[in-house]
Amino acid sequence: MTSYEYDLLVIGGGSGGIACAKRSASHGKKVLCVERDRLGGTCVNVGCVPKKVMWSAAHIADTLKHDMAHYGFDNGGTEAKLDFGKLKKARDDYVKRLNGIYANGFVNAGVTGIFGECGFVDNHTVEVVDKDGKKTQYTAEKILIATGGKPVFPPGEGIEEHCISSDGFFSMEDLPKVAVVVGAGYIAVELAGVLNSLGSEVHLVVRKGKALREFDPMISDGLDAEMIKAGVLIHRHTNGVVKVELDASTKKKNVTLHSGDVIYGADIVLMAAGREPNTTEWVANTESLHLETTGVKVSPKKHVVVDEYQNTNVDNIYALGDVCGEVELTPMAIAAGRRLADRLFSGKEEDKVAKVSYEYVPTVVFSHPTIGTCGITEPKAIELYGKDAVKVYTSKFSNLHYGIFAVEPDQKPKTLMKVICAGLDEKVVGIHVLGMGSDEMMQGFGVAMKMGCTKADLDSSCAIHPTASEELVTMGVWGTSPQVSGAKVSPLGGATPGEPRLS
């Protein structure tokens, strides 16, 4: 029997890789994790975490500029000033602390962590090149690819030369006066919203009619209206950017669109046109993963092809997270990593079929205002089940936070909600929210949907008043939906929730 140095070798120290490495070590396995840059991956270093810090700063800016006076606060005629450098340092210091926490986590879990650029030699061997150029080979019985993704620059004259990616956003030393954000996905609307709230003039360039086209139309249309109201300048039906030129005299960028429009005088041009997996070139223009030495299959878009258990076509090689292109969210990668470790190493009978579920995944867009969503859109529900089998409940209102604002009702920010039900029992297949607090309220409703809730189950929950989330359990004519529960212990008709099983 062949002997290997490690039971598991993880390529990539991001959220999914770390989760799998630590869980595997908890099962008594010898684990090595190789990371090329900083522990925590995209989420911790140039993604979710620093983005949320910037969103919080933008939220404070909005409060100071728009909300404070309505609540009777007077700043004496002086405008609060943003010290961008101070904000950046505090954010970066926080990220560094998190890097250290992950490193300590490896020590406490018994995982060996090393840094370097990693590539396959064969199915059980990788070669790691450290920062000094030293090459070392390691062997493992099982290998996990968890290398994540990276931003993509679309083709075009001067685009790579004069633009920054979402990664580059976190390297900015100053707040730009004029920013052009190119893209229609959640990264684009999030960063456009942050920059706009902090005081930049923001141009959002979308290829077609609006951003977030894959979201429920009520939500994407609602965000579009709120962005316009907030002052974001949206360039529609552009088909993208032709070229970006630097004006040598002003050091500003001029952006030419395929539609013929030109945006002059940008301090930054931020490309948020998509991401691609770190597979063929894990580190651009340097060491590659050399997947060709293993026979691991990749899709036309270079995602590693896996089944529902994270297996590749090679028996001892696995992959998870953004590198696979399936629900590219940090918590999904973490869950997939833990489930994989349990299946491979726990030894428990019930874990032999352990896998992560990609259905009814709640997610949030930290736009201005925020979006919370779980399940499918109304058009998708109609496509799947037929129009007659789908019932939709909607609500539009101004959050109580804006109740005392001395402005016309149509000028107050709106909260939009939609509950999509399907079938005779009105099973909830989609919940979509735009508005204040949607980011925090969606987690609980995600649990309910995962458990198979019906509209009657939502109605059976007592509303918390006064909150925005109570609207989701009081929509329509309350209590008139088919009295069928999706719960194992029905809460309908005032039934008690049941007792915990003790043996």
Coordinates of C-alpha atoms in Angstrom, one line a residue:
M1 CA 0.0 0.0 0.0
T2 CA 1.4 3.4 -1.0
S3 CA 2.3 5.7 1.9
Y4 CA 1.7 9.5 1.7
E5 CA 2.8 12.4 3.8
Y6 CA -0.7 13.7 4.4
D7 CA -4.2 12.3 4.5
L8 CA -5.5 15.5 2.9
L9 CA -3.8 18.3 1.0
V10 CA -5.9 21.5 0.4
I11 CA -4.9 23.9 -2.3
G12 CA -6.3 27.3 -1.3
G13 CA -6.7 28.9 2.1
G14 CA -10.0 30.6 1.5
S15 CA -13.2 30.0 3.4
G16 CA -14.0 26.6 1.8
G17 CA -10.5 25.2 2.0
I18 CA -10.0 26.3 5.6
A19 CA -13.3 24.8 6.6
C20 CA -12.5 21.4 5.1
A21 CA -9.0 21.4 6.4
K22 CA -10.0 22.1 10.0
R23 CA -12.9 19.7 9.9
S24 CA -10.7 16.9 8.5
A25 CA -8.1 17.5 11.2
S26 CA -10.9 17.2 13.8
H27 CA -11.4 13.7 12.5
G28 CA -7.8 12.9 13.4
K29 CA -6.4 13.3 9.9
K30 CA -3.0 14.8 9.0
V31 CA -3.8 17.9 6.8
L32 CA -1.7 20.4 4.8
C33 CA -3.2 23.6 3.4
V34 CA -1.3 25.6 0.8
E35 CA -2.2 29.3 0.3
R36 CA -0.5 31.6 -2.2
D37 CA -1.4 34.9 -0.6
R38 CA -3.3 35.7 2.6
L39 CA -5.4 33.3 4.6
G40 CA -9.2 33.9 4.3
G41 CA -9.4 34.1 0.5
T42 CA -11.4 36.6 -1.4
C43 CA -14.1 37.0 1.3
V44 CA -11.8 38.1 4.1
N45 CA -9.3 40.0 2.1
V46 CA -11.0 41.7 -0.9
G47 CA -14.6 40.6 -0.7
C48 CA -17.4 40.2 1.8
V49 CA -15.6 41.5 5.0
P50 CA -13.9 44.7 3.8
K51 CA -17.0 45.3 1.5
K52 CA -19.3 45.2 4.5
V53 CA -17.0 47.7 6.4
M54 CA -17.3 50.1 3.4
W55 CA -21.0 49.6 3.2
S56 CA -21.3 50.4 6.9
A57 CA -19.3 53.6 6.4
A58 CA -21.6 54.5 3.5
H59 CA -24.6 53.8 5.7
I60 CA -23.3 56.2 8.3
A61 CA -22.7 58.8 5.6
D62 CA -26.3 58.5 4.4
T63 CA -27.5 58.8 8.0
L64 CA -25.5 62.0 8.5
K65 CA -26.5 63.5 5.1
H66 CA -30.2 62.5 4.8
D67 CA -31.6 61.2 8.1
M68 CA -30.1 63.2 11.0
A69 CA -31.9 66.5 10.5
H70 CA -35.3 64.8 10.3
Y71 CA -34.7 63.4 13.8
G72 CA -33.9 66.8 15.2
F73 CA -30.1 66.7 15.2
D74 CA -28.3 69.9 14.2
N75 CA -24.6 69.8 13.2
G76 CA -24.3 73.5 13.5
G77 CA -23.9 74.0 9.8
T78 CA -20.7 72.0 9.5
E79 CA -20.6 69.0 7.3
A80 CA -19.0 65.8 8.6
K81 CA -15.8 65.0 6.7
L82 CA -14.7 61.6 5.8
D83 CA -11.0 60.8 6.5
F84 CA -10.7 58.1 3.8
G85 CA -7.2 57.2 4.8
K86 CA -8.2 56.6 8.4
L87 CA -11.1 54.4 7.3
K88 CA -8.9 52.4 5.0
K89 CA -6.3 51.9 7.7
A90 CA -8.9 50.7 10.2
R91 CA -10.4 48.4 7.6
D92 CA -7.0 46.9 6.6
D93 CA -5.9 46.5 10.2
Y94 CA -9.1 44.5 10.9
V95 CA -8.5 42.3 7.9
K96 CA -4.9 41.6 9.1
R97 CA -6.3 40.6 12.5
L98 CA -8.6 38.2 10.8
N99 CA -5.6 36.7 8.8
G100 CA -3.9 36.1 12.1
I101 CA -7.0 34.5 13.6
Y102 CA -7.1 32.1 10.7
A103 CA -3.5 31.2 11.2
N104 CA -4.0 30.6 14.9
G105 CA -7.0 28.5 14.0
F106 CA -4.8 26.2 12.0
V107 CA -2.4 25.8 14.9
N108 CA -5.3 25.0 17.3
A109 CA -6.9 22.6 14.9
G110 CA -3.6 20.8 14.1
V111 CA -3.5 21.8 10.4
T112 CA -0.2 22.6 8.8
G113 CA -0.4 25.7 6.8
I114 CA 2.3 26.9 4.3
F115 CA 2.5 29.7 1.7
G116 CA 3.5 29.4 -1.9
E117 CA 2.3 28.8 -5.5
C118 CA 1.1 25.3 -6.0
G119 CA 0.7 23.0 -8.9
F120 CA 0.1 19.3 -9.5
V121 CA 2.9 16.9 -10.4
D122 CA 0.6 13.9 -10.5
N123 CA -2.7 12.8 -8.9
H124 CA -1.1 12.5 -5.4
T125 CA 1.7 15.0 -5.6
V126 CA 2.0 18.8 -5.8
E127 CA 4.9 21.1 -6.0
V128 CA 5.0 24.4 -4.0
V129 CA 7.2 27.3 -4.8
D130 CA 7.7 29.6 -1.9
K131 CA 8.5 33.4 -2.0
D132 CA 12.2 32.7 -2.3
G133 CA 11.7 30.4 -5.3
K134 CA 12.4 27.2 -3.3
K135 CA 10.5 24.2 -4.7
T136 CA 9.2 21.5 -2.5
Q137 CA 7.0 18.5 -3.3
Y138 CA 4.3 17.1 -1.0
T139 CA 2.2 14.0 -1.3
A140 CA -1.3 13.2 0.0
E141 CA -3.8 10.5 -0.3
K142 CA -6.6 13.0 -1.1
I143 CA -6.3 16.5 -2.6
L144 CA -8.9 19.3 -2.5
I145 CA -8.9 22.1 -5.1
A146 CA -10.4 25.2 -3.4
T147 CA -8.6 28.0 -5.2
G148 CA -11.6 30.3 -5.6
G149 CA -11.9 32.9 -8.4
K150 CA -10.6 36.2 -9.6
P151 CA -11.9 39.3 -11.4
V152 CA -12.0 39.3 -15.2
F153 CA -11.2 42.3 -17.4
P154 CA -13.2 42.2 -20.6
P155 CA -11.3 42.8 -23.9
G156 CA -10.8 46.4 -25.1
E157 CA -8.2 49.1 -25.7
G158 CA -6.7 50.4 -22.4
I159 CA -9.0 48.4 -20.2
E160 CA -6.5 46.3 -18.3
E161 CA -4.0 49.2 -18.3
H162 CA -6.3 52.0 -17.0
C163 CA -9.0 50.1 -14.9
I164 CA -9.1 48.5 -11.5
S165 CA -11.0 45.4 -10.5
S166 CA -13.1 44.8 -7.4
D167 CA -9.8 43.7 -5.8
G168 CA -8.3 47.1 -6.7
F169 CA -11.2 48.9 -5.0
F170 CA -9.7 48.0 -1.7
S171 CA -6.3 49.4 -2.6
M172 CA -7.6 52.9 -3.3
E173 CA -5.8 55.5 -1.2
D174 CA -8.3 58.3 -1.8
L175 CA -12.1 58.6 -2.5
P176 CA -12.5 59.3 -6.2
K177 CA -14.4 62.4 -7.2
V178 CA -15.7 60.7 -10.3
A179 CA -16.0 56.9 -10.6
V180 CA -17.2 54.7 -13.5
V181 CA -18.4 51.3 -12.4
V182 CA -18.9 48.8 -15.2
G183 CA -21.1 45.7 -14.6
A184 CA -24.6 44.6 -13.8
G185 CA -24.1 42.1 -11.0
Y186 CA -24.1 42.4 -7.3
I187 CA -20.5 43.5 -7.0
A188 CA -21.1 46.4 -9.4
V189 CA -24.2 47.7 -7.6
E190 CA -22.7 47.2 -4.2
L191 CA -19.5 49.2 -4.9
A192 CA -21.4 51.8 -7.0
G193 CA -23.7 52.4 -4.0
V194 CA -20.8 52.7 -1.5
L195 CA -19.0 55.2 -3.7
N196 CA -22.1 57.2 -4.3
S197 CA -23.0 57.4 -0.6
L198 CA -19.5 58.4 0.4
G199 CA -19.7 61.3 -2.0
S200 CA -18.3 60.3 -5.4
E201 CA -20.1 61.1 -8.7
V202 CA -20.9 57.6 -9.8
H203 CA -21.6 56.3 -13.4
L204 CA -22.9 52.8 -13.6
V205 CA -22.4 51.2 -17.0
V206 CA -24.7 48.2 -17.8
R207 CA -24.7 46.3 -21.1
K208 CA -28.5 46.0 -21.2
G209 CA -31.4 47.7 -19.6
K210 CA -30.7 47.4 -15.9
A211 CA -28.6 45.8 -13.2
L212 CA -29.3 42.5 -11.5
R213 CA -31.4 41.1 -14.4
E214 CA -31.3 37.6 -12.9
F215 CA -33.1 38.8 -9.8
D216 CA -36.9 39.0 -9.4
P217 CA -38.1 41.9 -11.7
M218 CA -39.8 43.6 -8.8
I219 CA -36.5 43.8 -6.9
S220 CA -34.2 44.7 -9.8
D221 CA -36.7 47.4 -10.9
G222 CA -37.0 48.7 -7.4
L223 CA -33.3 49.0 -6.9
D224 CA -32.9 50.7 -10.2
A225 CA -35.4 53.4 -9.1
E226 CA -33.7 53.8 -5.7
M227 CA -30.3 54.2 -7.3
I228 CA -31.6 56.9 -9.6
K229 CA -33.2 58.6 -6.7
A230 CA -29.8 58.5 -4.8
G231 CA -28.0 60.1 -7.7
V232 CA -26.3 57.2 -9.5
L233 CA -26.0 57.9 -13.2
I234 CA -27.0 54.8 -15.1
H235 CA -25.8 54.2 -18.6
R236 CA -28.1 51.6 -20.2
H237 CA -28.0 49.5 -23.4
T238 CA -24.3 50.2 -23.8
N239 CA -23.1 46.7 -24.8
G240 CA -20.1 47.4 -22.6
V241 CA -16.9 49.4 -22.9
V242 CA -14.9 49.8 -26.2
K243 CA -11.9 51.6 -24.7
V244 CA -10.5 53.5 -21.8
E245 CA -8.0 56.3 -22.5
L246 CA -5.9 58.3 -20.1
D247 CA -5.8 62.1 -20.6
A248 CA -2.1 62.9 -20.1
S249 CA -2.8 66.5 -19.1
T250 CA -5.5 65.8 -16.5
K251 CA -4.6 62.2 -15.5
K252 CA -8.3 61.5 -15.9
K253 CA -9.8 58.6 -17.8
N254 CA -12.2 58.8 -20.7
V255 CA -14.5 55.8 -21.2
T256 CA -15.9 55.1 -24.7
L257 CA -18.9 52.8 -24.7
H258 CA -20.1 50.5 -27.6
S259 CA -23.3 52.6 -27.7
G260 CA -21.1 55.6 -28.8
D261 CA -21.4 57.5 -25.5
V262 CA -18.3 58.8 -23.8
I263 CA -17.9 59.4 -20.1
Y264 CA -15.2 62.0 -19.5
G265 CA -13.0 62.8 -16.5
A266 CA -13.2 59.6 -14.4
D267 CA -10.7 59.3 -11.6
I268 CA -11.2 55.5 -11.5
V269 CA -12.8 53.0 -13.8
L270 CA -13.9 49.9 -11.9
M271 CA -14.5 46.8 -13.9
A272 CA -17.0 44.5 -12.2
A273 CA -17.9 42.5 -15.3
G274 CA -17.5 39.1 -13.8
R275 CA -15.1 36.6 -12.3
E276 CA -13.4 33.4 -13.4
P277 CA -12.1 30.3 -11.6
N278 CA -8.5 30.1 -10.5
T279 CA -7.7 26.9 -12.4
T280 CA -5.6 27.1 -15.5
E281 CA -3.7 30.1 -14.1
W282 CA -4.0 30.1 -10.3
V283 CA -1.6 32.9 -10.2
A284 CA -1.7 34.9 -13.4
N285 CA 1.3 34.5 -15.7
T286 CA 3.3 32.4 -13.2
E287 CA 2.8 29.0 -11.7
S288 CA -0.3 27.1 -12.8
L289 CA -2.2 24.3 -11.2
H290 CA -1.2 22.0 -14.0
L291 CA -4.5 20.1 -14.0
E292 CA -3.5 18.5 -17.2
T293 CA -1.1 16.2 -15.2
T294 CA -4.1 14.8 -13.4
G295 CA -6.8 14.5 -16.0
V296 CA -9.2 16.5 -13.9
K297 CA -12.0 17.8 -16.2
V298 CA -12.9 21.5 -16.4
S299 CA -15.9 23.1 -18.1
P300 CA -15.6 25.4 -21.1
K301 CA -15.6 28.3 -18.6
K302 CA -12.6 26.6 -16.8
H303 CA -14.7 25.6 -13.7
V304 CA -13.7 22.3 -12.2
V305 CA -16.4 19.8 -13.0
V306 CA -17.7 18.0 -9.9
D307 CA -20.8 16.0 -8.9
E308 CA -23.1 16.7 -5.9
Y309 CA -20.5 15.2 -3.5
Q310 CA -17.7 17.5 -4.7
N311 CA -16.0 14.6 -6.5
T312 CA -14.0 15.3 -9.7
N313 CA -13.6 12.6 -12.3
V314 CA -10.4 11.6 -10.6
D315 CA -11.0 9.3 -7.6
N316 CA -8.8 11.1 -5.0
I317 CA -9.2 14.7 -6.1
Y318 CA -12.1 16.9 -5.0
A319 CA -13.1 20.6 -5.6
L320 CA -15.5 23.1 -4.0
G321 CA -16.3 26.8 -3.9
D322 CA -16.0 29.4 -6.6
V323 CA -13.6 27.2 -8.6
C324 CA -16.7 25.0 -9.4
G325 CA -19.0 27.9 -10.3
E326 CA -22.0 26.6 -8.3
V327 CA -23.6 29.1 -5.9
E328 CA -20.5 31.3 -5.4
L329 CA -21.1 32.3 -1.8
T330 CA -18.7 32.0 1.1
P331 CA -21.1 30.1 3.4
M332 CA -21.8 27.6 0.7
A333 CA -18.1 26.9 0.3
I334 CA -17.8 26.5 4.1
A335 CA -20.7 24.1 4.2
A336 CA -19.4 22.1 1.3
G337 CA -16.0 21.8 2.9
R338 CA -17.3 20.5 6.2
R339 CA -19.7 18.0 4.5
L340 CA -16.9 16.7 2.3
A341 CA -14.6 16.3 5.3
D342 CA -17.3 14.4 7.2
R343 CA -18.0 12.1 4.3
L344 CA -14.3 11.3 3.7
F345 CA -13.1 11.0 7.3
S346 CA -15.7 10.9 10.0
G347 CA -16.3 7.1 9.7
K348 CA -20.0 7.6 10.7
E349 CA -22.5 5.7 8.6
E350 CA -24.8 8.7 8.2
D351 CA -21.9 10.8 6.8
K352 CA -21.3 8.4 3.9
V353 CA -23.8 10.3 1.9
A354 CA -23.0 13.8 3.4
K355 CA -23.3 16.6 0.9
V356 CA -24.3 20.2 0.8
S357 CA -27.7 21.4 -0.5
Y358 CA -27.7 24.1 -3.1
E359 CA -31.5 24.6 -2.9
Y360 CA -33.1 27.6 -1.2
V361 CA -29.9 29.4 -0.4
P362 CA -30.6 32.8 1.2
T363 CA -28.4 35.6 0.1
V364 CA -28.0 39.3 0.5
V365 CA -26.8 42.1 -1.8
F366 CA -25.3 45.0 0.1
S367 CA -26.7 47.6 -2.2
H368 CA -28.3 50.9 -1.2
P369 CA -30.9 49.8 -0.1
T370 CA -30.0 46.2 0.7
I371 CA -31.6 43.1 -0.9
G372 CA -32.4 39.8 0.7
T373 CA -33.6 36.9 -1.4
C374 CA -34.2 33.1 -1.1
G375 CA -35.6 30.7 -3.7
I376 CA -36.7 31.3 -7.2
T377 CA -38.1 34.4 -9.0
E378 CA -41.7 34.8 -10.2
P379 CA -40.8 34.2 -13.9
K380 CA -38.9 31.1 -12.9
A381 CA -41.8 29.8 -10.8
I382 CA -44.2 30.2 -13.7
E383 CA -41.8 28.5 -16.0
L384 CA -41.5 25.5 -13.6
Y385 CA -45.0 25.1 -12.3
G386 CA -47.3 27.0 -14.8
K387 CA -49.0 30.4 -14.2
D388 CA -52.2 28.9 -12.7
A389 CA -50.2 27.0 -10.0
V390 CA -48.3 30.1 -8.8
K391 CA -49.7 32.6 -6.3
V392 CA -47.8 35.8 -5.6
Y393 CA -48.1 38.1 -2.6
T394 CA -46.5 41.6 -2.7
S395 CA -46.2 44.6 -0.5
K396 CA -44.7 48.1 -1.0
F397 CA -44.3 50.6 1.8
S398 CA -42.0 53.1 3.5
N399 CA -40.2 51.8 6.6
L400 CA -41.3 53.4 9.9
H401 CA -37.8 54.8 10.1
Y402 CA -38.9 57.3 7.4
G403 CA -42.3 58.0 8.9
I404 CA -41.4 61.3 10.4
F405 CA -39.5 62.6 7.4
A406 CA -40.9 65.9 6.2
V407 CA -40.9 64.9 2.5
E408 CA -43.5 63.8 0.1
P409 CA -44.4 60.2 0.5
D410 CA -43.2 59.2 -3.0
Q411 CA -39.7 60.6 -2.1
K412 CA -39.3 58.3 0.9
P413 CA -37.2 55.1 0.3
K414 CA -39.4 52.1 -0.4
T415 CA -39.4 48.6 1.0
L416 CA -40.6 46.0 -1.6
M417 CA -41.5 42.4 -0.6
K418 CA -42.7 39.4 -2.6
V419 CA -43.6 35.9 -1.4
I420 CA -44.0 33.4 -4.2
C421 CA -46.0 30.3 -3.6
A422 CA -46.7 27.3 -5.8
G423 CA -49.1 24.3 -5.8
L424 CA -52.3 23.4 -4.0
D425 CA -50.6 23.8 -0.6
E426 CA -49.1 27.2 -1.5
K427 CA -45.6 26.0 -0.7
V428 CA -43.2 29.0 -0.5
V429 CA -40.7 28.8 -3.3
G430 CA -39.4 32.4 -3.3
I431 CA -39.1 35.3 -0.9
H432 CA -37.6 38.6 -2.1
V433 CA -37.0 41.8 -0.2
L434 CA -35.6 45.2 -1.1
G435 CA -35.2 47.7 1.7
M436 CA -33.9 48.6 5.1
G437 CA -33.1 45.6 7.2
S438 CA -33.6 43.0 4.5
D439 CA -30.0 41.8 5.1
E440 CA -30.8 40.8 8.7
M441 CA -34.3 39.5 8.3
M442 CA -33.6 37.0 5.5
Q443 CA -31.7 34.4 7.5
G444 CA -34.7 33.3 9.5
F445 CA -37.0 33.0 6.5
G446 CA -34.3 31.0 4.8
V447 CA -34.5 28.5 7.6
A448 CA -38.3 28.3 7.2
M449 CA -38.0 27.8 3.4
K450 CA -35.4 25.1 3.9
M451 CA -37.9 23.3 6.1
G452 CA -40.6 23.5 3.4
C453 CA -42.8 26.2 4.8
T454 CA -46.1 27.1 3.3
K455 CA -48.0 30.4 3.2
A456 CA -50.1 29.1 6.1
D457 CA -46.9 28.5 8.1
L458 CA -45.8 32.1 7.6
D459 CA -49.3 33.3 8.7
S460 CA -49.0 31.0 11.8
S461 CA -46.1 33.0 13.1
C462 CA -47.0 35.9 15.3
A463 CA -45.8 39.2 13.8
I464 CA -43.2 41.3 15.5
H465 CA -44.4 44.9 15.6
P466 CA -43.3 47.4 14.6
T467 CA -40.8 45.9 12.1
A468 CA -40.6 45.6 8.4
S469 CA -40.3 41.8 8.6
E470 CA -43.8 41.4 10.0
E471 CA -45.1 42.2 6.6
L472 CA -43.8 38.8 5.4
V473 CA -46.1 37.0 7.9
T474 CA -49.2 39.2 7.3
M475 CA -49.4 39.4 3.5
G476 CA -52.7 39.0 1.6
V477 CA -55.9 38.2 3.6
W478 CA -54.2 36.7 6.7
G479 CA -55.0 33.2 7.5
T480 CA -57.0 32.4 4.3
S481 CA -54.4 30.3 2.5
P482 CA -54.8 26.5 2.4
Q483 CA -54.3 25.2 5.9
V484 CA -51.5 22.9 5.1
S485 CA -48.2 22.9 6.9
G486 CA -44.8 22.0 5.5
A487 CA -43.5 21.4 9.1
K488 CA -42.8 18.0 10.6
V489 CA -44.8 19.3 13.6
S490 CA -47.5 21.5 12.3
P491 CA -47.9 24.9 13.9
L492 CA -51.3 25.5 12.4
G493 CA -54.5 26.1 14.3
G494 CA -52.7 27.2 17.5
A495 CA -50.9 23.8 17.9
T496 CA -48.1 23.5 20.4
P497 CA -44.6 23.2 18.8
G498 CA -43.9 19.9 20.3
E499 CA -41.2 18.7 22.7
P500 CA -37.6 17.9 21.9
R501 CA -36.6 14.2 21.5
L502 CA -34.5 13.2 24.5
S503 CA -33.7 9.6 23.6

